[in-house]
Tab-separated table of C-alpha atoms and ligand atoms in Angstrom:
chain	number	residue	atom	x	y	z
A	1	MET	CA	15.221	-3.149	11.366
A	2	SER	CA	18.424	-2.310	13.246
A	3	ALA	CA	16.245	-1.195	16.163
A	4	LEU	CA	14.599	-4.617	16.119
A	5	LEU	CA	17.958	-6.405	16.020
A	6	SER	CA	19.253	-4.416	18.981
A	7	GLU	CA	15.995	-5.146	20.825
A	8	MET	CA	16.523	-8.830	19.990
A	9	ARG	CA	20.005	-8.689	21.484
A	10	ARG	CA	18.654	-6.962	24.599
A	11	ASN	CA	15.965	-9.552	24.795
A	12	GLY	CA	18.104	-12.615	24.098
A	13	PHE	CA	16.557	-14.483	27.026
A	14	VAL	CA	12.990	-13.948	25.856
A	15	ALA	CA	14.029	-14.700	22.259
A	16	GLY	CA	15.517	-18.036	23.438
A	17	ILE	CA	12.321	-18.881	25.304
A	18	ALA	CA	10.214	-17.877	22.292
A	19	LEU	CA	12.273	-20.108	20.037
A	20	LEU	CA	11.904	-23.141	22.306
A	21	ALA	CA	8.203	-22.584	22.948
A	22	ALA	CA	7.658	-22.107	19.210
A	23	LEU	CA	8.690	-25.732	18.672
A	24	GLY	CA	4.997	-26.218	19.404
A	25	GLY	CA	4.331	-24.193	16.245
A	26	PHE	CA	6.779	-26.351	14.327
A	27	LEU	CA	4.907	-29.557	15.127
A	28	PHE	CA	1.588	-27.856	14.300
A	29	GLY	CA	3.027	-26.868	10.898
A	30	TYR	CA	4.788	-30.167	10.255
A	31	ASP	CA	1.602	-32.095	10.654
A	32	THR	CA	-0.359	-29.635	8.548
A	33	GLY	CA	2.150	-29.999	5.718
A	34	VAL	CA	3.106	-33.666	5.882
A	35	ILE	CA	-0.240	-35.223	5.240
A	36	SER	CA	-0.573	-33.816	1.709
A	37	GLY	CA	2.587	-35.677	0.632
A	38	ALA	CA	1.960	-38.810	2.711
A	39	ALA	CA	-1.732	-39.262	1.772
A	40	PRO	CA	-1.271	-40.716	-1.746
A	41	TYR	CA	1.057	-43.437	-0.394
A	42	LEU	CA	-0.736	-44.349	2.791
A	43	THR	CA	-4.134	-44.529	1.107
A	44	LYS	CA	-2.651	-47.024	-1.337
A	45	ALA	CA	-0.822	-49.058	1.316
A	46	LEU	CA	-3.832	-49.268	3.650
A	47	HIS	CA	-6.448	-49.485	0.846
A	48	ILE	CA	-8.212	-46.299	1.951
A	49	GLY	CA	-10.826	-44.682	-0.340
A	50	SER	CA	-11.572	-40.969	-0.647
A	51	PHE	CA	-14.047	-41.026	2.265
A	52	GLY	CA	-11.401	-42.636	4.521
A	53	GLU	CA	-8.811	-40.147	3.254
A	54	SER	CA	-10.961	-37.201	4.335
A	55	TRP	CA	-11.082	-38.748	7.790
A	56	VAL	CA	-7.334	-39.312	7.909
A	57	VAL	CA	-6.932	-35.545	7.389
A	58	GLY	CA	-9.995	-34.585	9.451
A	59	SER	CA	-9.353	-36.743	12.550
A	60	LEU	CA	-6.339	-34.593	13.433
A	61	LEU	CA	-8.342	-31.396	13.027
A	62	LEU	CA	-11.132	-32.644	15.281
A	63	GLY	CA	-8.559	-33.824	17.833
A	64	ALA	CA	-7.041	-30.342	17.748
A	65	ALA	CA	-10.410	-28.754	18.534
A	66	VAL	CA	-10.839	-31.082	21.557
A	67	GLY	CA	-7.186	-30.515	22.572
A	68	ALA	CA	-7.730	-26.755	22.604
A	69	VAL	CA	-10.662	-27.067	25.038
A	70	CYS	CA	-8.797	-29.444	27.390
A	71	SER	CA	-5.709	-27.299	27.456
A	72	ALA	CA	-7.701	-24.190	28.384
A	73	TRP	CA	-8.200	-25.863	31.730
A	74	LEU	CA	-4.697	-27.378	31.902
A	75	ALA	CA	-2.924	-24.086	31.107
A	76	ASP	CA	-4.444	-22.546	34.248
A	77	ALA	CA	-4.326	-25.647	36.458
A	78	ILE	CA	-0.841	-27.050	35.827
A	79	SER	CA	0.701	-23.995	34.047
A	80	ARG	CA	1.443	-23.098	30.451
A	81	LYS	CA	4.886	-24.709	30.664
A	82	TRP	CA	3.728	-28.155	31.855
A	83	THR	CA	0.760	-28.163	29.490
A	84	LYS	CA	3.188	-27.758	26.620
A	85	PHE	CA	5.421	-30.467	28.105
A	86	VAL	CA	2.496	-32.908	28.166
A	87	GLY	CA	1.597	-31.835	24.610
A	88	GLY	CA	5.148	-32.624	23.389
A	89	CYS	CA	5.093	-36.116	24.985
A	90	VAL	CA	1.639	-36.947	23.589
A	91	TYR	CA	2.684	-35.712	20.166
A	92	ALA	CA	5.861	-37.827	20.089
A	93	ALA	CA	3.986	-40.973	21.175
A	94	ALA	CA	1.146	-40.439	18.682
A	95	ALA	CA	3.542	-39.647	15.809
A	96	ILE	CA	5.246	-43.004	16.329
A	97	GLY	CA	1.865	-44.703	16.774
A	98	SER	CA	0.593	-43.302	13.469
A	99	ALA	CA	3.712	-44.527	11.659
A	100	PHE	CA	2.865	-48.114	12.714
A	101	ALA	CA	-0.777	-47.909	11.601
A	102	THR	CA	-2.159	-51.053	10.011
A	103	SER	CA	-5.691	-49.878	9.261
A	104	VAL	CA	-7.657	-46.703	8.673
A	105	VAL	CA	-9.226	-46.869	12.144
A	106	PHE	CA	-5.798	-47.266	13.766
A	107	LEU	CA	-4.464	-44.329	11.767
A	108	CYS	CA	-7.426	-42.056	12.465
A	109	THR	CA	-7.208	-42.859	16.206
A	110	ALA	CA	-3.490	-42.052	16.286
A	111	ARG	CA	-4.099	-38.833	14.339
A	112	PHE	CA	-6.916	-37.819	16.667
A	113	VAL	CA	-4.494	-38.162	19.616
A	114	LEU	CA	-1.871	-36.259	17.632
A	115	GLY	CA	-4.501	-33.577	17.130
A	116	LEU	CA	-4.993	-33.255	20.903
A	117	ALA	CA	-1.336	-32.226	21.156
A	118	VAL	CA	-1.463	-29.963	18.093
A	119	GLY	CA	-4.541	-28.165	19.459
A	120	THR	CA	-2.740	-27.648	22.759
A	121	ALA	CA	0.403	-26.328	21.104
A	122	SER	CA	-1.562	-24.058	18.797
A	123	PHE	CA	-2.667	-21.638	21.472
A	124	VAL	CA	-0.563	-22.335	24.563
A	125	ALA	CA	2.628	-21.496	22.601
A	126	PRO	CA	1.622	-17.922	21.624
A	127	MET	CA	0.048	-17.411	25.047
A	128	TYR	CA	3.208	-18.461	26.891
A	129	ILE	CA	5.480	-16.383	24.637
A	130	SER	CA	3.379	-13.225	24.838
A	131	GLU	CA	3.244	-13.479	28.643
A	132	HIS	CA	7.055	-13.437	28.761
A	133	SER	CA	7.608	-10.692	26.200
A	134	PRO	CA	8.271	-7.007	26.865
A	135	ARG	CA	5.604	-4.989	25.067
A	136	ARG	CA	8.097	-3.414	22.621
A	137	VAL	CA	8.889	-6.733	20.975
A	138	ARG	CA	5.809	-8.802	21.813
A	139	GLY	CA	4.653	-8.851	18.174
A	140	ALA	CA	7.940	-10.262	16.896
A	141	MET	CA	8.402	-12.739	19.743
A	142	THR	CA	4.889	-14.141	19.529
A	143	THR	CA	5.130	-14.335	15.744
A	144	PHE	CA	8.082	-16.705	16.171
A	145	ASN	CA	5.321	-19.224	16.575
A	146	GLN	CA	3.829	-18.551	13.122
A	147	PHE	CA	7.370	-18.500	11.739
A	148	MET	CA	7.881	-21.995	13.130
A	149	ILE	CA	4.463	-23.168	11.869
A	150	THR	CA	5.515	-22.169	8.353
A	151	LEU	CA	8.966	-23.721	8.834
A	152	GLY	CA	7.248	-26.968	9.888
A	153	ILE	CA	5.138	-26.851	6.716
A	154	LEU	CA	8.241	-26.239	4.588
A	155	VAL	CA	10.216	-29.082	6.216
A	156	ALA	CA	7.246	-31.391	5.657
A	157	TYR	CA	7.030	-30.414	1.959
A	158	ILE	CA	10.770	-30.985	1.511
A	159	GLY	CA	10.524	-34.333	3.340
A	160	ASP	CA	7.588	-35.384	1.158
A	161	PHE	CA	9.560	-34.465	-1.943
A	162	ALA	CA	12.828	-36.113	-0.804
A	163	LEU	CA	11.162	-39.384	0.222
A	164	LYS	CA	9.021	-39.640	-2.916
A	165	GLY	CA	10.497	-42.875	-4.291
A	166	PHE	CA	11.198	-44.770	-1.011
A	167	ALA	CA	9.360	-47.857	0.248
A	168	HIS	CA	7.243	-47.197	3.384
A	169	ASN	CA	8.048	-43.502	2.930
A	170	TRP	CA	4.757	-42.403	4.477
A	171	ARG	CA	5.647	-44.222	7.713
A	172	TRP	CA	8.939	-42.294	7.884
A	173	MET	CA	7.182	-39.026	7.097
A	174	LEU	CA	4.758	-39.542	9.982
A	175	ALA	CA	7.380	-40.925	12.384
A	176	PHE	CA	9.651	-37.901	11.922
A	177	GLY	CA	7.045	-35.850	13.812
A	178	ALA	CA	8.307	-37.513	17.012
A	179	VAL	CA	11.541	-35.476	16.762
A	180	PRO	CA	10.002	-32.006	17.309
A	181	GLY	CA	7.623	-33.590	19.858
A	182	ILE	CA	10.529	-34.848	21.984
A	183	ALA	CA	12.454	-31.591	21.469
A	184	LEU	CA	9.410	-29.632	22.673
A	185	ALA	CA	8.982	-31.793	25.794
A	186	ILE	CA	12.673	-31.482	26.746
A	187	SER	CA	12.679	-27.728	26.115
A	188	MET	CA	9.561	-27.181	28.179
A	189	ALA	CA	11.059	-29.062	31.116
A	190	LEU	CA	13.926	-26.528	31.065
A	191	VAL	CA	12.219	-23.157	30.549
A	192	PRO	CA	10.754	-21.064	33.411
A	193	HIS	CA	7.059	-20.516	34.094
A	194	SER	CA	5.276	-17.537	32.587
A	195	PRO	CA	5.540	-14.581	35.010
A	196	ARG	CA	1.828	-13.892	34.682
A	197	TRP	CA	0.888	-17.451	35.608
A	198	LEU	CA	3.287	-17.259	38.600
A	199	MET	CA	1.607	-14.079	39.805
A	200	GLU	CA	-1.772	-15.780	39.597
A	201	GLN	CA	-0.352	-18.454	41.897
A	202	ASP	CA	0.881	-15.761	44.281
A	203	ARG	CA	4.542	-16.551	43.544
A	204	ARG	CA	5.840	-12.991	43.161
A	205	ASP	CA	9.479	-13.786	44.012
A	206	GLU	CA	9.736	-16.349	41.256
A	207	ALA	CA	7.948	-14.042	38.809
A	208	SER	CA	10.453	-11.326	39.706
A	209	GLN	CA	13.367	-13.684	39.038
A	210	VAL	CA	11.958	-14.603	35.624
A	211	LEU	CA	11.432	-10.967	34.636
A	212	GLY	CA	14.938	-10.183	35.949
A	213	HIS	CA	16.400	-11.893	32.868
A	214	SER	CA	14.928	-9.351	30.502
A	215	ARG	CA	13.884	-6.219	32.446
A	216	SER	CA	15.714	-3.594	34.505
A	217	ASP	CA	15.003	-3.481	38.283
A	218	ASP	CA	12.602	-0.549	37.914
A	219	GLU	CA	10.761	-2.206	35.085
A	220	ILE	CA	10.364	-5.414	37.110
A	221	ASP	CA	8.619	-3.724	40.020
A	222	ASP	CA	6.370	-1.644	37.796
A	223	GLU	CA	5.399	-4.645	35.728
A	224	LEU	CA	4.768	-6.865	38.760
A	225	ASP	CA	2.639	-4.160	40.415
A	226	ASP	CA	0.650	-3.880	37.238
A	227	ILE	CA	0.085	-7.627	37.037
A	228	GLN	CA	-0.741	-7.761	40.750
A	229	GLU	CA	-3.415	-5.123	40.332
A	230	VAL	CA	-5.009	-7.077	37.518
A	231	VAL	CA	-4.792	-10.384	39.428
A	232	GLU	CA	-6.313	-8.876	42.584
A	233	ALA	CA	-9.191	-7.388	40.639
A	234	GLN	CA	-10.070	-10.700	39.120
A	235	GLU	CA	-12.775	-12.908	40.500
A	236	ALA	CA	-13.194	-16.630	40.053
A	237	THR	CA	-14.691	-17.096	36.618
A	238	GLY	CA	-16.452	-19.824	34.725
A	239	TRP	CA	-16.938	-20.351	31.000
A	240	SER	CA	-20.011	-18.105	30.988
A	241	GLU	CA	-17.761	-15.083	31.681
A	242	ILE	CA	-16.527	-15.171	28.072
A	243	LEU	CA	-20.017	-14.030	27.093
A	244	SER	CA	-20.106	-11.144	29.580
A	245	SER	CA	-20.704	-7.706	28.085
A	246	LYS	CA	-17.019	-6.714	28.446
A	247	VAL	CA	-15.468	-9.832	26.984
A	248	ARG	CA	-18.074	-10.524	24.278
A	249	PRO	CA	-16.892	-7.844	21.810
A	250	LEU	CA	-13.323	-9.119	22.110
A	251	LEU	CA	-14.436	-12.694	21.720
A	252	LEU	CA	-16.283	-11.706	18.571
A	253	ILE	CA	-13.077	-10.226	17.133
A	254	GLY	CA	-11.126	-13.378	18.101
A	255	VAL	CA	-13.714	-15.685	16.562
A	256	VAL	CA	-14.009	-13.648	13.351
A	257	LEU	CA	-10.199	-13.642	12.987
A	258	ALA	CA	-10.218	-17.420	13.577
A	259	VAL	CA	-12.979	-18.183	11.115
A	260	ALA	CA	-11.724	-15.703	8.485
A	261	GLN	CA	-8.310	-17.415	8.445
A	262	GLN	CA	-10.008	-20.586	7.324
A	263	LEU	CA	-12.820	-19.163	5.157
A	264	ILE	CA	-10.339	-17.439	2.884
A	265	GLY	CA	-9.051	-20.917	2.143
A	266	ILE	CA	-5.508	-20.940	3.553
A	267	ASN	CA	-5.510	-24.660	4.206
A	268	THR	CA	-6.900	-25.444	0.787
A	269	VAL	CA	-3.639	-24.014	-0.520
A	270	ILE	CA	-1.500	-25.651	2.185
A	271	TYR	CA	-3.069	-29.145	2.010
A	272	TYR	CA	-3.845	-29.194	-1.688
A	273	GLY	CA	-0.989	-26.982	-2.948
A	274	ALA	CA	0.385	-29.669	-5.271
A	275	THR	CA	-3.132	-30.594	-6.433
A	276	ILE	CA	-3.970	-26.950	-7.211
A	277	LEU	CA	-0.761	-26.563	-9.207
A	278	HIS	CA	-1.682	-29.758	-11.023
A	279	TYR	CA	-5.127	-28.291	-11.825
A	280	MET	CA	-3.255	-25.265	-13.147
A	281	GLY	CA	-1.587	-27.464	-15.724
A	282	TYR	CA	1.703	-28.510	-14.087
A	283	PRO	CA	2.546	-32.229	-14.488
A	284	THR	CA	2.237	-34.209	-11.185
A	285	GLY	CA	5.987	-34.563	-10.481
A	286	ALA	CA	6.648	-30.882	-11.200
A	287	SER	CA	3.720	-29.758	-9.042
A	288	VAL	CA	5.065	-31.588	-5.945
A	289	GLY	CA	8.422	-29.842	-6.534
A	290	ARG	CA	6.718	-26.456	-7.081
A	291	ALA	CA	4.824	-26.922	-3.804
A	292	VAL	CA	8.218	-26.525	-2.105
A	293	TYR	CA	8.387	-22.997	-3.605
A	294	LEU	CA	5.039	-22.299	-2.015
A	295	GLY	CA	6.450	-23.512	1.327
A	296	ILE	CA	9.456	-21.190	0.932
A	297	ILE	CA	7.414	-18.069	0.190
A	298	ASN	CA	5.058	-18.925	3.043
A	299	TRP	CA	7.959	-19.180	5.476
A	300	ALA	CA	9.810	-16.107	4.211
A	301	ALA	CA	6.676	-13.966	4.439
A	302	ALA	CA	6.135	-15.019	8.072
A	303	GLY	CA	9.715	-13.767	8.636
A	304	VAL	CA	8.765	-10.411	7.096
A	305	ALA	CA	5.769	-10.162	9.433
A	306	LEU	CA	8.011	-10.916	12.397
A	307	LEU	CA	10.220	-7.942	11.477
A	308	LEU	CA	7.353	-5.536	10.800
A	309	LEU	CA	4.657	-6.177	13.391
A	310	ASP	CA	6.171	-4.098	16.187
A	311	PHE	CA	6.919	-1.159	13.870
A	312	VAL	CA	4.017	-0.978	11.470
A	313	GLY	CA	1.463	-2.354	13.921
A	314	ARG	CA	-1.032	-5.215	13.776
A	315	ARG	CA	-3.985	-3.343	12.312
A	316	VAL	CA	-2.303	-1.917	9.205
A	317	LEU	CA	-0.695	-5.250	8.352
A	318	LEU	CA	-3.972	-7.063	8.920
A	319	LEU	CA	-5.772	-4.726	6.511
A	320	ILE	CA	-3.036	-4.806	3.849
A	321	GLY	CA	-2.629	-8.587	4.189
A	322	THR	CA	-6.358	-9.335	3.950
A	323	ALA	CA	-6.842	-6.968	0.987
A	324	GLY	CA	-3.850	-8.561	-0.801
A	325	SER	CA	-5.036	-12.132	-0.123
A	326	THR	CA	-8.513	-11.242	-1.383
A	327	LEU	CA	-7.233	-9.760	-4.652
A	328	SER	CA	-4.941	-12.776	-5.150
A	329	LEU	CA	-7.932	-15.094	-4.701
A	330	VAL	CA	-9.819	-13.160	-7.369
A	331	ALA	CA	-6.795	-13.629	-9.684
A	332	ILE	CA	-6.599	-17.390	-8.963
A	333	GLY	CA	-10.324	-17.625	-9.756
A	334	PHE	CA	-9.753	-15.922	-13.137
A	335	TYR	CA	-6.885	-18.265	-13.864
A	336	PHE	CA	-9.226	-21.238	-13.525
A	337	HIS	CA	-12.056	-19.415	-15.259
A	338	GLU	CA	-9.983	-18.894	-18.399
A	339	GLY	CA	-9.895	-22.655	-19.011
A	340	SER	CA	-7.192	-25.188	-19.688
A	341	ALA	CA	-5.724	-23.664	-22.895
A	342	PHE	CA	-4.875	-20.492	-20.972
A	343	GLN	CA	-3.531	-22.498	-18.044
A	344	HIS	CA	-1.267	-24.646	-20.188
A	345	ALA	CA	0.118	-21.534	-21.863
A	346	ASN	CA	0.873	-20.019	-18.445
A	347	THR	CA	2.408	-22.722	-16.286
A	348	GLY	CA	5.526	-20.633	-15.611
A	349	LEU	CA	5.621	-17.793	-13.146
A	350	ALA	CA	2.253	-16.474	-14.343
A	351	GLY	CA	0.509	-19.487	-12.857
A	352	LEU	CA	2.476	-19.562	-9.642
A	353	ALA	CA	2.408	-15.802	-9.067
A	354	PRO	CA	-1.166	-15.387	-7.735
A	355	VAL	CA	-0.775	-18.397	-5.401
A	356	MET	CA	2.540	-17.059	-4.137
A	357	ALA	CA	1.064	-13.570	-3.710
A	358	TYR	CA	-1.852	-15.090	-1.798
A	359	LEU	CA	0.493	-16.860	0.628
A	360	PHE	CA	2.666	-13.777	1.034
A	361	PHE	CA	-0.278	-11.579	1.980
A	362	PHE	CA	-1.755	-14.219	4.289
A	363	GLU	CA	1.527	-14.570	6.142
A	364	ILE	CA	2.085	-10.839	6.660
A	365	GLY	CA	-1.501	-10.403	7.843
A	366	LEU	CA	-4.150	-12.786	9.040
A	367	GLY	CA	-1.770	-15.752	9.567
A	368	PRO	CA	0.342	-14.382	12.413
A	369	ILE	CA	-2.065	-11.651	13.557
A	370	PHE	CA	-4.870	-14.015	14.552
A	371	TRP	CA	-2.584	-15.911	16.949
A	372	LEU	CA	-0.892	-12.735	18.156
A	373	MET	CA	-4.065	-10.794	18.876
A	374	ILE	CA	-5.848	-13.588	20.698
A	375	SER	CA	-2.803	-13.937	22.927
A	376	GLU	CA	-2.804	-10.257	23.865
A	377	MET	CA	-6.322	-8.865	23.920
A	378	PHE	CA	-8.173	-11.019	26.475
A	379	PRO	CA	-8.130	-10.251	30.231
A	380	LEU	CA	-5.899	-12.621	32.202
A	381	ARG	CA	-8.707	-14.153	34.248
A	382	ILE	CA	-10.503	-15.356	31.155
A	383	LYS	CA	-7.589	-15.623	28.766
A	384	SER	CA	-7.242	-19.403	28.430
A	385	LYS	CA	-10.968	-19.943	27.992
A	386	ALA	CA	-11.385	-17.132	25.464
A	387	MET	CA	-8.265	-18.146	23.518
A	388	ALA	CA	-9.407	-21.752	23.514
A	389	THR	CA	-12.824	-20.749	22.180
A	390	ALA	CA	-11.313	-18.807	19.269
A	391	THR	CA	-8.894	-21.690	18.645
A	392	VAL	CA	-11.722	-24.240	18.540
A	393	PHE	CA	-13.516	-22.148	15.887
A	394	ASN	CA	-10.282	-22.061	13.922
A	395	TRP	CA	-9.869	-25.851	13.965
A	396	VAL	CA	-13.529	-26.622	13.291
A	397	PHE	CA	-13.592	-24.319	10.241
A	398	ASN	CA	-10.244	-25.731	9.162
A	399	PHE	CA	-11.934	-29.156	9.229
A	400	LEU	CA	-15.029	-27.982	7.335
A	401	ILE	CA	-13.117	-26.220	4.557
A	402	SER	CA	-10.610	-29.052	4.119
A	403	TYR	CA	-13.361	-31.655	4.153
A	404	PHE	CA	-15.551	-29.882	1.605
A	405	PHE	CA	-12.981	-28.300	-0.717
A	406	LEU	CA	-12.800	-31.116	-3.279
A	407	ARG	CA	-16.572	-31.557	-3.186
A	408	MET	CA	-17.098	-27.811	-3.643
A	409	THR	CA	-14.886	-27.705	-6.745
A	410	LYS	CA	-17.275	-30.256	-8.269
A	411	GLY	CA	-20.342	-28.213	-7.281
A	412	ILE	CA	-19.436	-24.599	-8.136
A	413	GLY	CA	-16.246	-25.104	-10.118
A	414	ARG	CA	-12.653	-24.254	-9.216
A	415	ASP	CA	-13.124	-20.611	-10.179
A	416	GLY	CA	-16.309	-20.464	-8.080
A	417	VAL	CA	-14.549	-21.824	-4.980
A	418	PHE	CA	-11.739	-19.259	-5.144
A	419	TRP	CA	-14.177	-16.407	-5.802
A	420	MET	CA	-16.222	-17.588	-2.852
A	421	TYR	CA	-13.060	-17.428	-0.677
A	422	ALA	CA	-12.479	-13.906	-2.081
A	423	GLY	CA	-16.042	-12.943	-1.049
A	424	PHE	CA	-15.296	-14.064	2.525
A	425	GLY	CA	-12.038	-12.087	2.319
A	426	ALA	CA	-13.940	-8.900	1.394
A	427	LEU	CA	-16.387	-9.387	4.284
A	428	ALA	CA	-13.521	-10.033	6.711
A	429	LEU	CA	-11.700	-6.914	5.511
A	430	THR	CA	-14.754	-4.748	6.201
A	431	PHE	CA	-15.134	-6.208	9.688
A	432	PHE	CA	-11.434	-5.730	10.478
A	433	PHE	CA	-11.558	-2.128	9.277
A	434	LEU	CA	-14.503	-1.344	11.524
A	435	LYS	CA	-13.732	-3.392	14.618
A	436	VAL	CA	-10.122	-4.464	15.084
A	437	PRO	CA	-8.090	-2.225	17.411
A	438	GLU	CA	-4.330	-1.619	17.462
A	439	THR	CA	-2.560	-3.461	20.283
A	440	LYS	CA	1.051	-2.572	19.383
A	441	GLY	CA	3.162	-1.050	22.152
A	442	LYS	CA	0.650	-1.551	24.972
A	443	SER	CA	1.314	-3.787	27.967
A	444	LEU	CA	-1.051	-6.709	28.494
A	445	GLU	CA	-2.284	-5.027	31.685
A	446	GLN	CA	-2.919	-1.724	29.884
A	447	LEU	CA	-4.972	-3.616	27.298
A	448	GLU	CA	-6.820	-5.288	30.153
A	449	ARG	CA	-7.659	-1.944	31.776
A	450	GLU	CA	-8.960	-0.685	28.433
A	451	VAL	CA	-11.388	-3.592	28.340
A	452	GLY	CA	-12.549	-2.744	31.826
A	453	ALA	CA	-13.045	0.900	30.897
A	454	GLY	CA	-13.952	0.363	27.343
A	455	SER	CA	-17.685	-0.153	27.368
A	456	GLY	CA	-18.326	3.590	27.299
A	457	GLU	CA	-17.546	6.097	24.633
A	458	ARG	CA	-15.453	5.314	21.670
A	459	GLN	CA	-12.036	6.917	21.674
A	460	GLN	CA	-10.819	6.640	18.137
A	461	ARG	CA	-7.063	7.210	17.858
A	462	ARG	CA	-5.443	8.418	14.701
A	463	HIS	CA	-4.878	5.293	12.556
A	464	GLY	CA	-5.409	3.306	15.726
A	465	GLY	CA	-8.824	1.878	14.942
A	466	PRO	CA	-11.407	1.301	17.627
A	467	GLU	CA	-10.392	1.098	21.288
A	468	LEU	CA	-10.443	-2.383	22.863
A	469	GLY	CA	-13.821	-3.423	24.163
A	470	THR	CA	-15.790	-0.764	22.299
A	471	THR	CA	-17.149	-2.808	19.451
B	501	BGC	C1	-3.219	-21.152	10.482
B	501	BGC	C2	-3.131	-22.549	9.925
B	501	BGC	C3	-2.384	-22.523	8.615
B	501	BGC	C4	-1.039	-21.826	8.772
B	501	BGC	C5	-0.365	-21.651	7.439
B	501	BGC	C6	-1.835	-20.579	10.623
B	501	BGC	O1	-1.897	-19.271	11.138
B	501	BGC	O2	-3.862	-21.165	11.736
B	501	BGC	O3	-4.425	-23.082	9.779
B	501	BGC	O4	-2.164	-23.841	8.180
B	501	BGC	O5	-1.196	-20.557	9.364
B	501	BGC	O6	0.886	-21.037	7.551
């Protein structure tokens, strides 16, 4: 811990950059959280039925999937920094637009545009941060983004709770999103380019200046030579390269991490947290208040991950986190299975505990580690396309699970849905155990060389899991 704090002091410049870039995470989280509190009011004000409501939630998620694809191209063409700047501006404009909505079509259109910006922020933020970070602290720095996602969710929950009784409250809830959007755009205009993007543009002097803020002179030259080697070896690539024999195994890991995040039901708990607590027997008012507790544990656990990832490593935390989330899902399933008499007798901590445990384990494992690993394991030449592909899977499955959750509870019961999520958790855990490598402490270029060399024999390191590219 003290080692991390002294690293943080040494890396104040990168930490500052990470904090500003992670505003992208904040707006991602704010929008994820705000809609659950705003939906009951806006559906009433705009006379929207349950079908329309699913689309109010879903339009943003579809927009995010499209935004991720567009920004794969933008992040290479106009840079990570300016892509995030554009994302911040679009977000601010669409947040204000959505607050003035007068019909469901208007609202869904504004939320689709908002989604374009959220999809952009969701992967360009971790990509930009990891490209700036020294390897020793890359886990913590990149996880700032997840920390800000969870902070955005918490702020949204608190806002929803605080504005409960106000007229036009949903318009204010949506409009507030413009604040982090503007803050992100201003911040991105001020921060430097990613050194790796600069090297791709053959701008070594500028890359050297950027690294000079956080590396010693020797480290700068070594790191730039390393990047140069990787850049020179790269050939012009198209989308088909992500399916090449070297990248395919990594893409599979990225996609499974992306899909697993959603199939274990994280956004069921985030979007329908208050509803789930209500199902558990809490009265409506109390469940909205209790949802704030869920937001707090979610945020605090992301902070724990930030402190641990560079010490304990990604792989161990991923395995512990996924196992813990899976067991918590089994417990939530039993809670529902026992029936309402049991639930009403246990609306205190006993009811909240498995949901809180679930969030805790998600946030020390799969939550941050998906975004972290996709930002570090792909070769530079293909990075934006591969990251965008994994991100699209994440948003599409987010959409599917959110869209079908309420319907599924009617089909297989509430216990059945949570046990189904637990089943996906068990499958994901097995895959992670067999396939996910450790990336802690390695430079991005070292990881890239491993991919190049990795199609041969399998060099299993002690506790290190499989080598990159050997799956
Ligand atoms: C996921 C989001 C989720 C959030 C919850 C992120 O890692 O990608 O879908 O809403 O974590 O904290």
